[in-house]
């Protein structure tokens, strides 16, 4: 039996370019694909240098628009790892990212919760063990 692996997670946004601006401009992800699908739709994929990919999807109807920023019911739904917490934290603050707390030290590493411009909550984590 062949293994199944998670390939993409969808991030619903109000506009494609706003999603790209945050993910590429602020977070520093790579723009992997931006393909015109016709009728105003695009296939936009961003990802980190070491894996993890998001499909940036523009809300197509009222129900999807209502879910922007609430995709995980107010919980942290996205996790960004770094090997330089202090440097990444400072860079994100300079980019206008809103953190909800001061960095804290947990058993798994250094962490702080922030929101993207759409209201989704993220953890910025420097794991204690490399590769976590």
PDB file of C-alpha atoms in Angstrom:
ATOM      1  CA  UNK A   1       0.000   0.000   0.000  1.00  0.00           C
ATOM      2  CA  UNK A   2       1.467   3.363  -0.956  1.00  0.00           C
ATOM      3  CA  UNK A   3       1.586   6.107   1.652  1.00  0.00           C
ATOM      4  CA  UNK A   4      -0.564   9.213   1.407  1.00  0.00           C
ATOM      5  CA  UNK A   5       1.026  12.537   2.266  1.00  0.00           C
ATOM      6  CA  UNK A   6      -0.557  15.896   2.875  1.00  0.00           C
ATOM      7  CA  UNK A   7       0.295  18.127  -0.082  1.00  0.00           C
ATOM      8  CA  UNK A   8      -1.497  21.447   0.511  1.00  0.00           C
ATOM      9  CA  UNK A   9      -3.577  23.303   3.054  1.00  0.00           C
ATOM     10  CA  UNK A  10      -5.924  26.037   1.841  1.00  0.00           C
ATOM     11  CA  UNK A  11      -5.751  29.577   3.165  1.00  0.00           C
ATOM     12  CA  UNK A  12      -8.898  31.483   2.132  1.00  0.00           C
ATOM     13  CA  UNK A  13      -8.202  35.174   1.542  1.00  0.00           C
ATOM     14  CA  UNK A  14     -10.151  38.163   0.201  1.00  0.00           C
ATOM     15  CA  UNK A  15      -7.719  38.678  -2.712  1.00  0.00           C
ATOM     16  CA  UNK A  16      -4.914  36.561  -4.178  1.00  0.00           C
ATOM     17  CA  UNK A  17      -2.353  39.362  -4.145  1.00  0.00           C
ATOM     18  CA  UNK A  18      -3.017  40.135  -0.466  1.00  0.00           C
ATOM     19  CA  UNK A  19      -2.337  36.490   0.383  1.00  0.00           C
ATOM     20  CA  UNK A  20       0.853  36.500  -1.670  1.00  0.00           C
ATOM     21  CA  UNK A  21       1.986  39.788  -0.110  1.00  0.00           C
ATOM     22  CA  UNK A  22       1.672  38.342   3.391  1.00  0.00           C
ATOM     23  CA  UNK A  23       3.019  34.855   2.750  1.00  0.00           C
ATOM     24  CA  UNK A  24       5.884  35.872   0.481  1.00  0.00           C
ATOM     25  CA  UNK A  25       6.521  39.451   1.564  1.00  0.00           C
ATOM     26  CA  UNK A  26       6.133  39.142   5.354  1.00  0.00           C
ATOM     27  CA  UNK A  27       6.693  35.457   6.111  1.00  0.00           C
ATOM     28  CA  UNK A  28       9.352  34.964   3.450  1.00  0.00           C
ATOM     29  CA  UNK A  29       7.764  31.926   1.814  1.00  0.00           C
ATOM     30  CA  UNK A  30       8.523  31.165  -1.811  1.00  0.00           C
ATOM     31  CA  UNK A  31       5.934  31.727  -4.535  1.00  0.00           C
ATOM     32  CA  UNK A  32       5.886  28.236  -6.021  1.00  0.00           C
ATOM     33  CA  UNK A  33       3.086  28.628  -8.539  1.00  0.00           C
ATOM     34  CA  UNK A  34       0.722  31.360  -9.726  1.00  0.00           C
ATOM     35  CA  UNK A  35      -1.327  30.102 -12.662  1.00  0.00           C
ATOM     36  CA  UNK A  36      -4.345  31.779 -14.273  1.00  0.00           C
ATOM     37  CA  UNK A  37      -7.256  29.335 -14.273  1.00  0.00           C
ATOM     38  CA  UNK A  38      -9.635  31.634 -16.175  1.00  0.00           C
ATOM     39  CA  UNK A  39     -12.790  33.394 -15.010  1.00  0.00           C
ATOM     40  CA  UNK A  40     -10.813  35.322 -12.374  1.00  0.00           C
ATOM     41  CA  UNK A  41      -9.487  32.189 -10.662  1.00  0.00           C
ATOM     42  CA  UNK A  42      -5.817  31.499  -9.986  1.00  0.00           C
ATOM     43  CA  UNK A  43      -3.895  28.500  -8.676  1.00  0.00           C
ATOM     44  CA  UNK A  44      -1.504  30.094  -6.170  1.00  0.00           C
ATOM     45  CA  UNK A  45       0.861  27.955  -4.097  1.00  0.00           C
ATOM     46  CA  UNK A  46       3.388  29.269  -1.587  1.00  0.00           C
ATOM     47  CA  UNK A  47       5.720  27.324   0.637  1.00  0.00           C
ATOM     48  CA  UNK A  48       8.661  27.294   2.948  1.00  0.00           C
ATOM     49  CA  UNK A  49      12.163  26.370   1.880  1.00  0.00           C
ATOM     50  CA  UNK A  50      11.974  23.071   3.770  1.00  0.00           C
ATOM     51  CA  UNK A  51       8.411  22.057   2.967  1.00  0.00           C
ATOM     52  CA  UNK A  52       4.897  22.942   3.960  1.00  0.00           C
ATOM     53  CA  UNK A  53       2.707  24.466   1.270  1.00  0.00           C
ATOM     54  CA  UNK A  54      -0.372  26.648   1.248  1.00  0.00           C
ATOM     55  CA  UNK A  55      -2.886  27.039  -1.544  1.00  0.00           C
ATOM     56  CA  UNK A  56      -3.913  30.703  -1.517  1.00  0.00           C
ATOM     57  CA  UNK A  57      -7.596  30.686  -2.463  1.00  0.00           C
ATOM     58  CA  UNK A  58      -9.713  33.770  -3.059  1.00  0.00           C
ATOM     59  CA  UNK A  59     -13.133  33.488  -1.440  1.00  0.00           C
ATOM     60  CA  UNK A  60     -15.592  32.650  -4.204  1.00  0.00           C
ATOM     61  CA  UNK A  61     -18.896  33.211  -2.382  1.00  0.00           C
ATOM     62  CA  UNK A  62     -20.405  34.713   0.759  1.00  0.00           C
ATOM     63  CA  UNK A  63     -19.917  31.561   2.855  1.00  0.00           C
ATOM     64  CA  UNK A  64     -16.218  31.427   1.985  1.00  0.00           C
ATOM     65  CA  UNK A  65     -15.810  35.157   2.603  1.00  0.00           C
ATOM     66  CA  UNK A  66     -17.421  34.721   6.030  1.00  0.00           C
ATOM     67  CA  UNK A  67     -14.825  32.041   6.883  1.00  0.00           C
ATOM     68  CA  UNK A  68     -11.834  34.309   6.212  1.00  0.00           C
ATOM     69  CA  UNK A  69      -9.846  34.555   9.419  1.00  0.00           C
ATOM     70  CA  UNK A  70     -12.052  31.971  11.129  1.00  0.00           C
ATOM     71  CA  UNK A  71     -10.996  28.818   9.322  1.00  0.00           C
ATOM     72  CA  UNK A  72      -9.982  27.106  12.565  1.00  0.00           C
ATOM     73  CA  UNK A  73     -12.625  28.511  14.892  1.00  0.00           C
ATOM     74  CA  UNK A  74     -10.273  30.951  16.618  1.00  0.00           C
ATOM     75  CA  UNK A  75      -7.573  28.381  17.362  1.00  0.00           C
ATOM     76  CA  UNK A  76      -4.042  28.611  16.080  1.00  0.00           C
ATOM     77  CA  UNK A  77      -4.310  26.881  12.734  1.00  0.00           C
ATOM     78  CA  UNK A  78      -0.943  27.526  11.107  1.00  0.00           C
ATOM     79  CA  UNK A  79       2.558  26.894  12.411  1.00  0.00           C
ATOM     80  CA  UNK A  80       5.725  28.531  11.118  1.00  0.00           C
ATOM     81  CA  UNK A  81       9.080  27.168  12.277  1.00  0.00           C
ATOM     82  CA  UNK A  82      12.315  29.136  12.379  1.00  0.00           C
ATOM     83  CA  UNK A  83      15.863  28.435  13.505  1.00  0.00           C
ATOM     84  CA  UNK A  84      16.287  32.091  14.595  1.00  0.00           C
ATOM     85  CA  UNK A  85      13.291  33.093  16.693  1.00  0.00           C
ATOM     86  CA  UNK A  86      14.592  36.519  17.728  1.00  0.00           C
ATOM     87  CA  UNK A  87      15.562  37.510  14.187  1.00  0.00           C
ATOM     88  CA  UNK A  88      12.346  36.227  12.602  1.00  0.00           C
ATOM     89  CA  UNK A  89      10.201  37.770  15.342  1.00  0.00           C
ATOM     90  CA  UNK A  90      11.865  41.176  14.825  1.00  0.00           C
ATOM     91  CA  UNK A  91      11.536  40.912  11.022  1.00  0.00           C
ATOM     92  CA  UNK A  92       7.826  40.088  11.278  1.00  0.00           C
ATOM     93  CA  UNK A  93       7.191  42.981  13.663  1.00  0.00           C
ATOM     94  CA  UNK A  94       9.006  45.284  11.212  1.00  0.00           C
ATOM     95  CA  UNK A  95       6.695  43.922   8.470  1.00  0.00           C
ATOM     96  CA  UNK A  96       3.661  44.963  10.535  1.00  0.00           C
ATOM     97  CA  UNK A  97       2.669  41.527  11.829  1.00  0.00           C
ATOM     98  CA  UNK A  98       0.583  41.703  15.030  1.00  0.00           C
ATOM     99  CA  UNK A  99       1.739  39.410  17.833  1.00  0.00           C
ATOM    100  CA  UNK A 100      -0.754  38.603  20.596  1.00  0.00           C
ATOM    101  CA  UNK A 101       1.816  37.807  23.246  1.00  0.00           C
ATOM    102  CA  UNK A 102       5.440  38.088  24.194  1.00  0.00           C
ATOM    103  CA  UNK A 103       7.642  35.142  23.201  1.00  0.00           C
ATOM    104  CA  UNK A 104       7.467  32.320  25.716  1.00  0.00           C
ATOM    105  CA  UNK A 105       9.535  29.216  26.343  1.00  0.00           C
ATOM    106  CA  UNK A 106       7.737  25.878  26.258  1.00  0.00           C
ATOM    107  CA  UNK A 107       9.052  22.325  26.493  1.00  0.00           C
ATOM    108  CA  UNK A 108       9.017  22.098  22.692  1.00  0.00           C
ATOM    109  CA  UNK A 109      10.693  25.468  22.012  1.00  0.00           C
ATOM    110  CA  UNK A 110      10.229  29.233  21.892  1.00  0.00           C
ATOM    111  CA  UNK A 111       6.807  30.346  20.643  1.00  0.00           C
ATOM    112  CA  UNK A 112       4.570  33.381  20.146  1.00  0.00           C
ATOM    113  CA  UNK A 113       1.108  33.676  18.593  1.00  0.00           C
ATOM    114  CA  UNK A 114       0.463  36.180  15.801  1.00  0.00           C
ATOM    115  CA  UNK A 115      -2.312  36.899  13.324  1.00  0.00           C
ATOM    116  CA  UNK A 116      -2.110  37.266   9.592  1.00  0.00           C
ATOM    117  CA  UNK A 117      -3.841  40.299   8.011  1.00  0.00           C
ATOM    118  CA  UNK A 118      -6.986  38.189   7.537  1.00  0.00           C
ATOM    119  CA  UNK A 119      -7.416  37.217  11.209  1.00  0.00           C
ATOM    120  CA  UNK A 120      -6.006  33.679  11.189  1.00  0.00           C
ATOM    121  CA  UNK A 121      -3.848  32.780  14.174  1.00  0.00           C
ATOM    122  CA  UNK A 122      -0.343  31.378  13.688  1.00  0.00           C
ATOM    123  CA  UNK A 123       2.390  30.098  15.982  1.00  0.00           C
ATOM    124  CA  UNK A 124       5.938  31.219  15.310  1.00  0.00           C
ATOM    125  CA  UNK A 125       8.089  28.455  16.801  1.00  0.00           C
ATOM    126  CA  UNK A 126      11.791  27.822  17.175  1.00  0.00           C
ATOM    127  CA  UNK A 127      11.743  24.104  18.052  1.00  0.00           C
ATOM    128  CA  UNK A 128      14.169  22.868  20.693  1.00  0.00           C
ATOM    129  CA  UNK A 129      15.088  19.882  18.552  1.00  0.00           C
ATOM    130  CA  UNK A 130      16.191  20.486  14.965  1.00  0.00           C
ATOM    131  CA  UNK A 131      13.786  19.081  12.383  1.00  0.00           C
ATOM    132  CA  UNK A 132      10.698  19.205  14.601  1.00  0.00           C
TER     133      UNK A 132
END
